[in-house]
PDB file of C-alpha atoms in Angstrom:
ATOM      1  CA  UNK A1228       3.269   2.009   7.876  1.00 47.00           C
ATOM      2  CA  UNK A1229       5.945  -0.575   7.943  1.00 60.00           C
ATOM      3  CA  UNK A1230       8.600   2.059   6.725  1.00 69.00           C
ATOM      4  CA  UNK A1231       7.469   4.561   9.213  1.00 73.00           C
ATOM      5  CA  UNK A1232       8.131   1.561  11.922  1.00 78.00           C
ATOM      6  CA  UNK A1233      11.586   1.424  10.559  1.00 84.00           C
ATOM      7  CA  UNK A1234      12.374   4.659  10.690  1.00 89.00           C
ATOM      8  CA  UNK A1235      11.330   4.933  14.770  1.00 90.00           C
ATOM      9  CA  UNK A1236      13.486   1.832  14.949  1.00 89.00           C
ATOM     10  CA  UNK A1237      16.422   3.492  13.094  1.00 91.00           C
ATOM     11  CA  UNK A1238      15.943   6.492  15.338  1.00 93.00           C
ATOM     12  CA  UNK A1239      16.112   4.262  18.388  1.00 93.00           C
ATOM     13  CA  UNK A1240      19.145   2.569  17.159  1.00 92.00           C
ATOM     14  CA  UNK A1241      20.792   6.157  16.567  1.00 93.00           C
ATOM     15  CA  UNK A1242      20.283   7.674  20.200  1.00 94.00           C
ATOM     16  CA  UNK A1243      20.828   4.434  21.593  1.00 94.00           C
ATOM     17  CA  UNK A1244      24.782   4.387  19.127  1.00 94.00           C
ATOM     18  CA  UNK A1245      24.784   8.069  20.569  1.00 94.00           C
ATOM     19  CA  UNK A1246      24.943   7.341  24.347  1.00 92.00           C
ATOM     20  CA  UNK A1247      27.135   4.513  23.966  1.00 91.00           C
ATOM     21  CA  UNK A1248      29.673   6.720  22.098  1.00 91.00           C
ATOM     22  CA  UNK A1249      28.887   9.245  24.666  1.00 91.00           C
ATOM     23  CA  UNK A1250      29.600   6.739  27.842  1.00 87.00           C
ATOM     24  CA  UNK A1251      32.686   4.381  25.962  1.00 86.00           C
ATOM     25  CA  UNK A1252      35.445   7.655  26.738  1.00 86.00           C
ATOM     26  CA  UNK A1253      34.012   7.922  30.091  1.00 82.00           C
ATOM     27  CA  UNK A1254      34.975   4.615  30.900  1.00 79.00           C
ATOM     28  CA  UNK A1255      38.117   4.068  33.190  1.00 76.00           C
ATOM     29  CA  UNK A1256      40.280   0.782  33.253  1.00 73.00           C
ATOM     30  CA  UNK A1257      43.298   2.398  34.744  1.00 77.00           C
ATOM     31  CA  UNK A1258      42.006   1.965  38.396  1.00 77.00           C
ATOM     32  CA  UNK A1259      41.838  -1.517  38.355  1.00 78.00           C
ATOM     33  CA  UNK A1260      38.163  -4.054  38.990  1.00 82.00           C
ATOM     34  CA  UNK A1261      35.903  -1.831  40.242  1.00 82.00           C
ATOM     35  CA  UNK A1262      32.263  -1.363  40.798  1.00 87.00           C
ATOM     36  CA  UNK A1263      31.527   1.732  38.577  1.00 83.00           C
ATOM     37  CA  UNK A1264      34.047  -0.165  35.980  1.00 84.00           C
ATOM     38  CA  UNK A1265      31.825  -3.735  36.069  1.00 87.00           C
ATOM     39  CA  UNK A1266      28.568  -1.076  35.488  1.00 88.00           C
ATOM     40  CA  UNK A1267      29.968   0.928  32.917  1.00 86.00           C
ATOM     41  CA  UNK A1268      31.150  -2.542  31.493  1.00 87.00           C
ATOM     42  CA  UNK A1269      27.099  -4.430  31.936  1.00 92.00           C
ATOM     43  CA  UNK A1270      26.023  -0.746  30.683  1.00 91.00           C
ATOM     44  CA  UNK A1271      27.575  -0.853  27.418  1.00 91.00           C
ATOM     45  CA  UNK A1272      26.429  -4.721  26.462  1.00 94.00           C
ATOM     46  CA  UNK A1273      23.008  -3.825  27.229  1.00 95.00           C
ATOM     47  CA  UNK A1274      23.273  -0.502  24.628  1.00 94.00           C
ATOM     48  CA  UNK A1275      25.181  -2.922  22.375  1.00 94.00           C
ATOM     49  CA  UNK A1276      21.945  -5.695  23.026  1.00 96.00           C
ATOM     50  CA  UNK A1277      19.417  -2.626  22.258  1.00 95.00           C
ATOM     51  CA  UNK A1278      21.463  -1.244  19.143  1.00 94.00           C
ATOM     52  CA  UNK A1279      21.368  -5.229  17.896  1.00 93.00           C
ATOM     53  CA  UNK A1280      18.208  -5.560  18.155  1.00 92.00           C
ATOM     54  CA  UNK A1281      17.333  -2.588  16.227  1.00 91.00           C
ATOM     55  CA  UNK A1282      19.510  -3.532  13.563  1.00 90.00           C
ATOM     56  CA  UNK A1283      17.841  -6.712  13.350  1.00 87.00           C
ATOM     57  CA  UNK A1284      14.376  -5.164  12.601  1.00 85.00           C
ATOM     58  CA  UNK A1285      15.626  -2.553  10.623  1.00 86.00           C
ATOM     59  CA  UNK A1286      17.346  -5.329   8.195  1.00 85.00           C
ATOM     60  CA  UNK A1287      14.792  -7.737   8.413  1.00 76.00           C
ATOM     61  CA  UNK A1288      16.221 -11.051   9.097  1.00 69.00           C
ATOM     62  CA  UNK A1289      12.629 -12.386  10.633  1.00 70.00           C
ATOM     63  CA  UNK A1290      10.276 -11.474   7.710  1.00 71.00           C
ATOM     64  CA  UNK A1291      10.461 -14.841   6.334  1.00 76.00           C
ATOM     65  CA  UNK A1292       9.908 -17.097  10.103  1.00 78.00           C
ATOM     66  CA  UNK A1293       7.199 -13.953  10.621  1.00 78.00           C
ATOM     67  CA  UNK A1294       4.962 -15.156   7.201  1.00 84.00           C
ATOM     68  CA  UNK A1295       5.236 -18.557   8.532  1.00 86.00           C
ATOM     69  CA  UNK A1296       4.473 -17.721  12.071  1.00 85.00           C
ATOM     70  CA  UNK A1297       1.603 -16.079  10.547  1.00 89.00           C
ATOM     71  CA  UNK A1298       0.590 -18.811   7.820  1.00 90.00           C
ATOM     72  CA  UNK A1299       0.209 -20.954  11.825  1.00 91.00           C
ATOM     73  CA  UNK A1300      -1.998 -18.396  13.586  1.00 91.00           C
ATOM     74  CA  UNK A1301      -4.523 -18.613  10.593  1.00 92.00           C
ATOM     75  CA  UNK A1302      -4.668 -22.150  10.594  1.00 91.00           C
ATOM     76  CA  UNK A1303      -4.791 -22.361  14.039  1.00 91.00           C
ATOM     77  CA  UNK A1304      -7.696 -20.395  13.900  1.00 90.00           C
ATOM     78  CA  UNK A1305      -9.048 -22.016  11.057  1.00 88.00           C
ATOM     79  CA  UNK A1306      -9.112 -25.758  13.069  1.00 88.00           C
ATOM     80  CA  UNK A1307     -10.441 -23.850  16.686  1.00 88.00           C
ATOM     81  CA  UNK A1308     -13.141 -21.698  14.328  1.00 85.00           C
ATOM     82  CA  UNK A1309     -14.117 -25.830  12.680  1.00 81.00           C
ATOM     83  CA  UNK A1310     -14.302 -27.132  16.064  1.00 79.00           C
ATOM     84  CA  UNK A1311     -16.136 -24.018  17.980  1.00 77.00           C
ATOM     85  CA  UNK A1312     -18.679 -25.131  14.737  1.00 77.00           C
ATOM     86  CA  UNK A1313     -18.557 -28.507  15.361  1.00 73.00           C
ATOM     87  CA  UNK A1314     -19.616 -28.079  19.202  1.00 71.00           C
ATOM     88  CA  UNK A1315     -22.516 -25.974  18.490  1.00 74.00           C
ATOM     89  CA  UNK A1316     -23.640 -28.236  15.771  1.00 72.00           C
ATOM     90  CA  UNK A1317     -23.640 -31.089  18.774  1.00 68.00           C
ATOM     91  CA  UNK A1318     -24.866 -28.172  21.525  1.00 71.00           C
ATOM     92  CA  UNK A1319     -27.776 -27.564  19.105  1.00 70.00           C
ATOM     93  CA  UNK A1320     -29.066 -31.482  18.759  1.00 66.00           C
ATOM     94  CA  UNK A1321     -29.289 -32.056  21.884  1.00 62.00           C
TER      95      UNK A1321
END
């Protein structure tokens, strides 16, 4: 499962690499500031934004801080699953 997630993530990154190839020749800077320039300009950081992101799963930078992240939801759980037993040990004496 985890390579087939990293393969819809690579073909994310892909289309994503494709449009901003597609829109970069488009792009006009001989007119001077403009409105359509600053869009085409906030346009192309967002694709590069999505295309990083992708990268960064695909690569996977995060596995490590994701174990840990998930070595603190279990014992999380583990302390609210000891207290939830200590309440209805008290619930029950009384």
């Amino acid at each position: 499962m985890r390579k087939r997630n990293k393969f819809k993530h690579g073909m994310y990154m892909l289309i994503a690499l494709a449009m901003l190839l597609y829109a970069l020749p488009k792009l006009s800077f001989q007119d001077g500031p403009s409105w359509v320039l600053g869009f085409g300009v906030v346009w192309c950081i967002f694709a590069f934004l999505v295309i990083a992101a992708h990268l960064h799963f695909i690569i996977g930078v995060d596995e490590e801080k994701q174990k840990q992240l998930e070595a603190v939801r279990k014992h999380k759980l583990e302390q609210w699953q000891g207290k939830w037993n200590e309440e209805s040990r008290v619930s029950q004496r009384l």
